[in-house]
Amino acid sequence: DTGVSQDPRHKITKRGQNVTFRCDPISEHNRLYWYRQTLGQGPEFLTYFQNEAQLEKSRLLSDRFSAERPKGSFSTLEIQRTEQGDSAMYLCASSFGTGKTSGINEQFFGPGTRLTVL
Amino acid sequence: AQSVTQLGSHVSVSEGALVLLRCNYSSSVPPYLFWYVQYPNQGLQLLLKYTSAATLVKGINGFEAEFKKSETSFHLTKPSAHMSDAAEYFCAVRTVSSASKIIFGSGTRLSIRP
């Protein structure tokens, strides 16, 4: 078990370009979360998958953002037509949970992808 | 809606001194509460969690936190600070929705003076 991994760790792009990030969760975890963390703030929830189904999206997730988890394993987060306001750390987390609110569902976080939009 | 508020964006203590990081929560139901630590350019690591089993929760690296319902608080303490404790600390609450997403506070940066 190597924990949650994210790729790339850093991404610098020009405004208007598209970027895609990848998250590989802990292998037996069925739940996967994306969070965004801006400088000096705590992480904010973006979206959540249970297996391959995207079950919840934050209002922070504009139409330019799309996330997928095609086979219920790794996930990708794509940002189209990036803006300078998208500059942030994008964190992925995974957990194992069954039922609606079962258990503590501890989330394990990856190292994050730091996006800089010039 | 559930939320947490961290009092003090920056705390500085001397090495060997008591560490106290403050967190107050708001929740209409018994909460699940967490403290996470984040070292520079790294992800979040769970320090400890409160799940209603015991009000005094012990975590890793000598940290502990006490759940006080009457004060709606979940302050983090460590008796003796070490230089390696310098990091950003986040208090968080888990929502009761099926998503079980975590709501984080704005964080407290802990600095340790030699």
PDB file of C-alpha atoms in Angstrom:
ATOM      1  CA  ASP A   1       0.000   0.000   0.000  1.00  0.00           C
ATOM      2  CA  THR A   2       1.683   3.157  -1.190  1.00  0.00           C
ATOM      3  CA  GLY A   3      -1.035   5.579  -0.114  1.00  0.00           C
ATOM      4  CA  VAL A   4      -2.825   8.085  -2.320  1.00  0.00           C
ATOM      5  CA  SER A   5      -0.735   9.363  -5.193  1.00  0.00           C
ATOM      6  CA  GLN A   6      -1.268  12.368  -7.427  1.00  0.00           C
ATOM      7  CA  ASP A   7       0.294  13.365 -10.693  1.00  0.00           C
ATOM      8  CA  PRO A   8       1.721  15.802 -11.528  1.00  0.00           C
ATOM      9  CA  ARG A   9       2.901  17.380  -8.296  1.00  0.00           C
ATOM     10  CA  HIS A  10       3.279  20.756  -9.943  1.00  0.00           C
ATOM     11  CA  LYS A  11       1.739  22.257 -13.065  1.00  0.00           C
ATOM     12  CA  ILE A  12       2.368  25.674 -14.549  1.00  0.00           C
ATOM     13  CA  THR A  13       0.123  26.693 -17.399  1.00  0.00           C
ATOM     14  CA  LYS A  14      -0.950  29.765 -19.287  1.00  0.00           C
ATOM     15  CA  ARG A  15      -4.379  31.230 -18.920  1.00  0.00           C
ATOM     16  CA  GLY A  16      -6.831  29.616 -21.316  1.00  0.00           C
ATOM     17  CA  GLN A  17      -5.082  26.262 -21.496  1.00  0.00           C
ATOM     18  CA  ASN A  18      -6.627  22.991 -20.379  1.00  0.00           C
ATOM     19  CA  VAL A  19      -5.035  20.899 -17.633  1.00  0.00           C
ATOM     20  CA  THR A  20      -5.710  17.412 -16.311  1.00  0.00           C
ATOM     21  CA  PHE A  21      -4.695  15.945 -12.976  1.00  0.00           C
ATOM     22  CA  ARG A  22      -4.676  12.317 -11.946  1.00  0.00           C
ATOM     23  CA  CYS A  23      -5.326  10.708  -8.571  1.00  0.00           C
ATOM     24  CA  ASP A  24      -4.657   7.085  -7.669  1.00  0.00           C
ATOM     25  CA  PRO A  25      -6.426   6.184  -4.425  1.00  0.00           C
ATOM     26  CA  ILE A  26      -5.573   3.439  -1.972  1.00  0.00           C
ATOM     27  CA  SER A  27      -6.489   0.292  -3.830  1.00  0.00           C
ATOM     28  CA  GLU A  28      -9.318  -1.028  -1.659  1.00  0.00           C
ATOM     29  CA  HIS A  29     -10.960   2.371  -1.174  1.00  0.00           C
ATOM     30  CA  ASN A  30     -14.294   2.840  -2.905  1.00  0.00           C
ATOM     31  CA  ARG A  31     -14.694   6.547  -2.136  1.00  0.00           C
ATOM     32  CA  LEU A  32     -12.664   9.311  -3.718  1.00  0.00           C
ATOM     33  CA  TYR A  33     -12.764  13.045  -3.021  1.00  0.00           C
ATOM     34  CA  TRP A  34     -11.295  16.132  -4.652  1.00  0.00           C
ATOM     35  CA  TYR A  35     -10.584  19.254  -2.624  1.00  0.00           C
ATOM     36  CA  ARG A  36      -9.081  22.626  -3.539  1.00  0.00           C
ATOM     37  CA  GLN A  37      -6.824  24.586  -1.223  1.00  0.00           C
ATOM     38  CA  THR A  38      -5.890  28.188  -1.866  1.00  0.00           C
ATOM     39  CA  LEU A  39      -3.057  29.954  -0.103  1.00  0.00           C
ATOM     40  CA  GLY A  40      -3.730  30.529   3.570  1.00  0.00           C
ATOM     41  CA  GLN A  41      -6.996  28.615   3.573  1.00  0.00           C
ATOM     42  CA  GLY A  42      -8.191  25.165   4.475  1.00  0.00           C
ATOM     43  CA  PRO A  43      -9.140  22.688   1.766  1.00  0.00           C
ATOM     44  CA  GLU A  44     -12.610  23.066   0.251  1.00  0.00           C
ATOM     45  CA  PHE A  45     -14.655  20.156  -1.031  1.00  0.00           C
ATOM     46  CA  LEU A  46     -15.083  19.938  -4.804  1.00  0.00           C
ATOM     47  CA  THR A  47     -16.569  16.562  -5.632  1.00  0.00           C
ATOM     48  CA  TYR A  48     -17.026  12.976  -4.462  1.00  0.00           C
ATOM     49  CA  PHE A  49     -17.173   9.561  -6.101  1.00  0.00           C
ATOM     50  CA  GLN A  50     -18.408   6.293  -4.752  1.00  0.00           C
ATOM     51  CA  ASN A  51     -16.927   3.691  -7.059  1.00  0.00           C
ATOM     52  CA  GLU A  52     -17.411   5.140 -10.551  1.00  0.00           C
ATOM     53  CA  ALA A  53     -20.446   7.261  -9.705  1.00  0.00           C
ATOM     54  CA  GLN A  54     -20.002  10.980  -9.081  1.00  0.00           C
ATOM     55  CA  LEU A  55     -22.507  11.537  -6.305  1.00  0.00           C
ATOM     56  CA  GLU A  56     -21.931  15.102  -5.210  1.00  0.00           C
ATOM     57  CA  LYS A  57     -20.448  18.273  -6.657  1.00  0.00           C
ATOM     58  CA  SER A  58     -19.779  21.544  -4.903  1.00  0.00           C
ATOM     59  CA  ARG A  59     -21.006  24.842  -6.260  1.00  0.00           C
ATOM     60  CA  LEU A  60     -17.301  25.689  -6.461  1.00  0.00           C
ATOM     61  CA  LEU A  61     -17.063  23.278  -9.377  1.00  0.00           C
ATOM     62  CA  SER A  62     -17.870  25.475 -12.359  1.00  0.00           C
ATOM     63  CA  ASP A  63     -18.724  24.173 -15.814  1.00  0.00           C
ATOM     64  CA  ARG A  64     -15.040  24.393 -16.717  1.00  0.00           C
ATOM     65  CA  PHE A  65     -14.264  21.627 -14.229  1.00  0.00           C
ATOM     66  CA  SER A  66     -14.966  17.984 -14.894  1.00  0.00           C
ATOM     67  CA  ALA A  67     -14.007  14.910 -12.923  1.00  0.00           C
ATOM     68  CA  GLU A  68     -14.195  11.268 -13.838  1.00  0.00           C
ATOM     69  CA  ARG A  69     -13.517   7.935 -12.245  1.00  0.00           C
ATOM     70  CA  PRO A  70     -14.170   5.607 -15.146  1.00  0.00           C
ATOM     71  CA  LYS A  71     -13.498   2.222 -13.594  1.00  0.00           C
ATOM     72  CA  GLY A  72     -13.896   3.094  -9.969  1.00  0.00           C
ATOM     73  CA  SER A  73     -10.149   3.190  -9.483  1.00  0.00           C
ATOM     74  CA  PHE A  74      -8.105   6.252 -10.488  1.00  0.00           C
ATOM     75  CA  SER A  75      -9.730   9.617 -11.066  1.00  0.00           C
ATOM     76  CA  THR A  76      -8.980  12.596 -13.266  1.00  0.00           C
ATOM     77  CA  LEU A  77      -9.835  16.248 -12.735  1.00  0.00           C
ATOM     78  CA  GLU A  78      -9.806  18.429 -15.843  1.00  0.00           C
ATOM     79  CA  ILE A  79      -9.952  22.198 -15.890  1.00  0.00           C
ATOM     80  CA  GLN A  80     -10.762  23.772 -19.223  1.00  0.00           C
ATOM     81  CA  ARG A  81      -9.845  27.331 -20.199  1.00  0.00           C
ATOM     82  CA  THR A  82      -7.891  27.897 -17.005  1.00  0.00           C
ATOM     83  CA  GLU A  83      -8.094  31.238 -15.239  1.00  0.00           C
ATOM     84  CA  GLN A  84      -5.667  32.806 -12.792  1.00  0.00           C
ATOM     85  CA  GLY A  85      -8.216  32.219 -10.044  1.00  0.00           C
ATOM     86  CA  ASP A  86      -7.815  28.483 -10.573  1.00  0.00           C
ATOM     87  CA  SER A  87      -4.306  28.653  -9.115  1.00  0.00           C
ATOM     88  CA  ALA A  88      -4.409  26.439  -6.036  1.00  0.00           C
ATOM     89  CA  MET A  89      -3.402  23.112  -4.561  1.00  0.00           C
ATOM     90  CA  TYR A  90      -5.728  20.326  -5.701  1.00  0.00           C
ATOM     91  CA  LEU A  91      -5.930  17.529  -3.159  1.00  0.00           C
ATOM     92  CA  CYS A  92      -7.304  14.053  -3.620  1.00  0.00           C
ATOM     93  CA  ALA A  93      -8.427  11.827  -0.764  1.00  0.00           C
ATOM     94  CA  SER A  94      -9.808   8.321  -0.543  1.00  0.00           C
ATOM     95  CA  SER A  95     -11.674   6.274   2.022  1.00  0.00           C
ATOM     96  CA  PHE A  96     -13.626   3.076   2.411  1.00  0.00           C
ATOM     97  CA  GLY A  97     -17.262   3.362   3.290  1.00  0.00           C
ATOM     98  CA  THR A  98     -20.501   1.434   2.971  1.00  0.00           C
ATOM     99  CA  GLY A  99     -23.997   2.734   3.493  1.00  0.00           C
ATOM    100  CA  LYS A 100     -24.967   6.344   3.925  1.00  0.00           C
ATOM    101  CA  THR A 101     -23.062   7.504   6.963  1.00  0.00           C
ATOM    102  CA  SER A 102     -21.348   4.377   8.114  1.00  0.00           C
ATOM    103  CA  GLY A 103     -18.333   4.606  10.309  1.00  0.00           C
ATOM    104  CA  ILE A 104     -15.739   7.245  10.564  1.00  0.00           C
ATOM    105  CA  ASN A 105     -14.743   6.871   6.896  1.00  0.00           C
ATOM    106  CA  GLU A 106     -11.292   8.260   7.558  1.00  0.00           C
ATOM    107  CA  GLN A 107     -10.002  10.013   4.492  1.00  0.00           C
ATOM    108  CA  PHE A 108      -6.390   9.596   3.434  1.00  0.00           C
ATOM    109  CA  PHE A 109      -4.947  12.496   1.484  1.00  0.00           C
ATOM    110  CA  GLY A 110      -2.489  12.555  -1.364  1.00  0.00           C
ATOM    111  CA  PRO A 111       0.364  15.079  -1.636  1.00  0.00           C
ATOM    112  CA  GLY A 112      -1.615  17.344  -3.945  1.00  0.00           C
ATOM    113  CA  THR A 113      -1.061  18.958  -7.324  1.00  0.00           C
ATOM    114  CA  ARG A 114      -0.072  22.601  -7.183  1.00  0.00           C
ATOM    115  CA  LEU A 115      -1.465  24.505 -10.165  1.00  0.00           C
ATOM    116  CA  THR A 116      -0.117  27.903 -11.182  1.00  0.00           C
ATOM    117  CA  VAL A 117      -1.945  29.750 -13.940  1.00  0.00           C
ATOM    118  CA  LEU A 118       0.067  32.573 -15.489  1.00  0.00           C
TER     119      LEU A 118
ATOM    120  CA  ALA B   1     -24.833  23.272   8.371  1.00  0.00           C
ATOM    121  CA  GLN B   2     -21.664  22.183  10.092  1.00  0.00           C
ATOM    122  CA  SER B   3     -18.585  24.342  10.425  1.00  0.00           C
ATOM    123  CA  VAL B   4     -15.414  24.846  12.404  1.00  0.00           C
ATOM    124  CA  THR B   5     -13.660  28.048  13.421  1.00  0.00           C
ATOM    125  CA  GLN B   6      -9.991  28.167  14.292  1.00  0.00           C
ATOM    126  CA  LEU B   7      -8.970  31.017  16.539  1.00  0.00           C
ATOM    127  CA  GLY B   8      -5.629  32.471  15.587  1.00  0.00           C
ATOM    128  CA  SER B   9      -4.107  32.085  12.152  1.00  0.00           C
ATOM    129  CA  HIS B  10      -0.605  32.004  13.609  1.00  0.00           C
ATOM    130  CA  VAL B  11       0.684  30.710  16.925  1.00  0.00           C
ATOM    131  CA  SER B  12       4.305  30.920  18.026  1.00  0.00           C
ATOM    132  CA  VAL B  13       5.711  29.063  21.026  1.00  0.00           C
ATOM    133  CA  SER B  14       9.142  28.306  22.368  1.00  0.00           C
ATOM    134  CA  GLU B  15      10.602  24.840  22.075  1.00  0.00           C
ATOM    135  CA  GLY B  16       9.521  22.851  25.121  1.00  0.00           C
ATOM    136  CA  ALA B  17       6.513  25.069  25.823  1.00  0.00           C
ATOM    137  CA  LEU B  18       2.863  24.055  25.797  1.00  0.00           C
ATOM    138  CA  VAL B  19       1.120  24.093  22.436  1.00  0.00           C
ATOM    139  CA  LEU B  20      -2.555  25.119  22.398  1.00  0.00           C
ATOM    140  CA  LEU B  21      -4.427  25.479  19.114  1.00  0.00           C
ATOM    141  CA  ARG B  22      -8.060  26.477  19.421  1.00  0.00           C
ATOM    142  CA  CYS B  23     -11.032  25.158  17.474  1.00  0.00           C
ATOM    143  CA  ASN B  24     -14.750  25.688  17.939  1.00  0.00           C
ATOM    144  CA  TYR B  25     -17.350  23.770  16.003  1.00  0.00           C
ATOM    145  CA  SER B  26     -20.953  24.227  14.999  1.00  0.00           C
ATOM    146  CA  SER B  27     -23.110  21.184  14.434  1.00  0.00           C
ATOM    147  CA  SER B  28     -26.750  20.308  14.939  1.00  0.00           C
ATOM    148  CA  VAL B  29     -25.865  16.654  15.436  1.00  0.00           C
ATOM    149  CA  PRO B  30     -23.083  14.922  17.364  1.00  0.00           C
ATOM    150  CA  PRO B  31     -20.043  15.679  15.267  1.00  0.00           C
ATOM    151  CA  TYR B  32     -17.090  13.701  14.055  1.00  0.00           C
ATOM    152  CA  LEU B  33     -14.123  16.034  14.543  1.00  0.00           C
ATOM    153  CA  PHE B  34     -10.554  15.864  13.306  1.00  0.00           C
ATOM    154  CA  TRP B  35      -7.219  17.585  13.512  1.00  0.00           C
ATOM    155  CA  TYR B  36      -4.952  17.366  10.478  1.00  0.00           C
ATOM    156  CA  VAL B  37      -1.373  18.575  10.060  1.00  0.00           C
ATOM    157  CA  GLN B  38       0.164  19.789   6.821  1.00  0.00           C
ATOM    158  CA  TYR B  39       3.889  20.198   6.349  1.00  0.00           C
ATOM    159  CA  PRO B  40       5.123  22.486   3.548  1.00  0.00           C
ATOM    160  CA  ASN B  41       4.330  21.182   0.071  1.00  0.00           C
ATOM    161  CA  GLN B  42       2.762  18.025   1.444  1.00  0.00           C
ATOM    162  CA  GLY B  43      -0.720  16.622   1.808  1.00  0.00           C
ATOM    163  CA  LEU B  44      -2.718  16.384   4.989  1.00  0.00           C
ATOM    164  CA  GLN B  45      -1.944  13.876   7.711  1.00  0.00           C
ATOM    165  CA  LEU B  46      -4.509  12.899  10.322  1.00  0.00           C
ATOM    166  CA  LEU B  47      -3.349  13.730  13.845  1.00  0.00           C
ATOM    167  CA  LEU B  48      -6.410  12.534  15.733  1.00  0.00           C
ATOM    168  CA  LYS B  49     -10.152  12.085  15.503  1.00  0.00           C
ATOM    169  CA  TYR B  50     -13.144  12.337  17.828  1.00  0.00           C
ATOM    170  CA  THR B  51     -15.921   9.813  17.250  1.00  0.00           C
ATOM    171  CA  SER B  52     -17.860  10.132  20.531  1.00  0.00           C
ATOM    172  CA  ALA B  53     -16.104   7.190  22.168  1.00  0.00           C
ATOM    173  CA  ALA B  54     -14.084   9.328  24.594  1.00  0.00           C
ATOM    174  CA  THR B  55     -13.883  13.059  25.127  1.00  0.00           C
ATOM    175  CA  LEU B  56     -10.095  13.101  25.472  1.00  0.00           C
ATOM    176  CA  VAL B  57      -8.515  11.893  22.285  1.00  0.00           C
ATOM    177  CA  LYS B  58      -4.855  11.042  21.939  1.00  0.00           C
ATOM    178  CA  GLY B  59      -3.168  11.283  18.582  1.00  0.00           C
ATOM    179  CA  ILE B  60       0.206  10.906  16.989  1.00  0.00           C
ATOM    180  CA  ASN B  61       3.362  12.839  17.871  1.00  0.00           C
ATOM    181  CA  GLY B  62       2.195  13.505  21.438  1.00  0.00           C
ATOM    182  CA  PHE B  63      -0.833  15.597  20.492  1.00  0.00           C
ATOM    183  CA  GLU B  64      -4.209  15.300  22.151  1.00  0.00           C
ATOM    184  CA  ALA B  65      -7.534  17.091  21.979  1.00  0.00           C
ATOM    185  CA  GLU B  66     -10.493  17.345  24.303  1.00  0.00           C
ATOM    186  CA  PHE B  67     -14.083  17.468  23.111  1.00  0.00           C
ATOM    187  CA  LYS B  68     -16.157  19.846  25.235  1.00  0.00           C
ATOM    188  CA  LYS B  69     -19.784  19.869  24.218  1.00  0.00           C
ATOM    189  CA  SER B  70     -20.730  22.669  26.592  1.00  0.00           C
ATOM    190  CA  GLU B  71     -18.139  24.925  24.990  1.00  0.00           C
ATOM    191  CA  THR B  72     -18.487  23.471  21.455  1.00  0.00           C
ATOM    192  CA  SER B  73     -14.716  23.249  21.444  1.00  0.00           C
ATOM    193  CA  PHE B  74     -12.091  20.751  20.309  1.00  0.00           C
ATOM    194  CA  HIS B  75      -8.763  22.362  21.184  1.00  0.00           C
ATOM    195  CA  LEU B  76      -5.479  20.675  20.285  1.00  0.00           C
ATOM    196  CA  THR B  77      -2.673  20.519  22.833  1.00  0.00           C
ATOM    197  CA  LYS B  78       0.820  19.169  23.245  1.00  0.00           C
ATOM    198  CA  PRO B  79       2.683  19.500  26.551  1.00  0.00           C
ATOM    199  CA  SER B  80       6.099  20.220  25.080  1.00  0.00           C
ATOM    200  CA  ALA B  81       6.686  21.657  21.629  1.00  0.00           C
ATOM    201  CA  HIS B  82       9.394  20.301  19.367  1.00  0.00           C
ATOM    202  CA  MET B  83      10.956  22.051  16.409  1.00  0.00           C
ATOM    203  CA  SER B  84       9.513  19.372  14.121  1.00  0.00           C
ATOM    204  CA  ASP B  85       5.977  20.423  15.128  1.00  0.00           C
ATOM    205  CA  ALA B  86       6.229  23.547  12.987  1.00  0.00           C
ATOM    206  CA  ALA B  87       3.483  23.140  10.390  1.00  0.00           C
ATOM    207  CA  GLU B  88      -0.060  24.166   9.462  1.00  0.00           C
ATOM    208  CA  TYR B  89      -2.811  22.601  11.549  1.00  0.00           C
ATOM    209  CA  PHE B  90      -6.407  22.224  10.442  1.00  0.00           C
ATOM    210  CA  CYS B  91      -9.443  21.466  12.541  1.00  0.00           C
ATOM    211  CA  ALA B  92     -12.215  19.755  10.604  1.00  0.00           C
ATOM    212  CA  VAL B  93     -15.697  18.293  10.930  1.00  0.00           C
ATOM    213  CA  ARG B  94     -17.230  15.502   8.896  1.00  0.00           C
ATOM    214  CA  THR B  95     -20.644  16.155   7.434  1.00  0.00           C
ATOM    215  CA  VAL B  96     -23.533  13.841   8.118  1.00  0.00           C
ATOM    216  CA  SER B  97     -24.490  13.651   4.464  1.00  0.00           C
ATOM    217  CA  SER B  98     -23.935  10.464   2.523  1.00  0.00           C
ATOM    218  CA  ALA B  99     -20.854  12.046   0.979  1.00  0.00           C
ATOM    219  CA  SER B 100     -19.159  12.256   4.369  1.00  0.00           C
ATOM    220  CA  LYS B 101     -17.138  15.168   3.101  1.00  0.00           C
ATOM    221  CA  ILE B 102     -14.917  17.093   5.457  1.00  0.00           C
ATOM    222  CA  ILE B 103     -15.304  20.771   6.253  1.00  0.00           C
ATOM    223  CA  PHE B 104     -11.990  22.352   7.213  1.00  0.00           C
ATOM    224  CA  GLY B 105     -11.165  25.397   9.249  1.00  0.00           C
ATOM    225  CA  SER B 106      -8.904  28.064   7.826  1.00  0.00           C
ATOM    226  CA  GLY B 107      -5.861  26.668   9.576  1.00  0.00           C
ATOM    227  CA  THR B 108      -3.363  27.753  12.222  1.00  0.00           C
ATOM    228  CA  ARG B 109       0.304  28.041  11.406  1.00  0.00           C
ATOM    229  CA  LEU B 110       2.438  26.865  14.321  1.00  0.00           C
ATOM    230  CA  SER B 111       5.945  28.272  14.627  1.00  0.00           C
ATOM    231  CA  ILE B 112       8.473  27.010  17.158  1.00  0.00           C
ATOM    232  CA  ARG B 113      11.129  29.369  18.544  1.00  0.00           C
ATOM    233  CA  PRO B 114      14.471  27.796  19.517  1.00  0.00           C
TER     234      PRO B 114
END
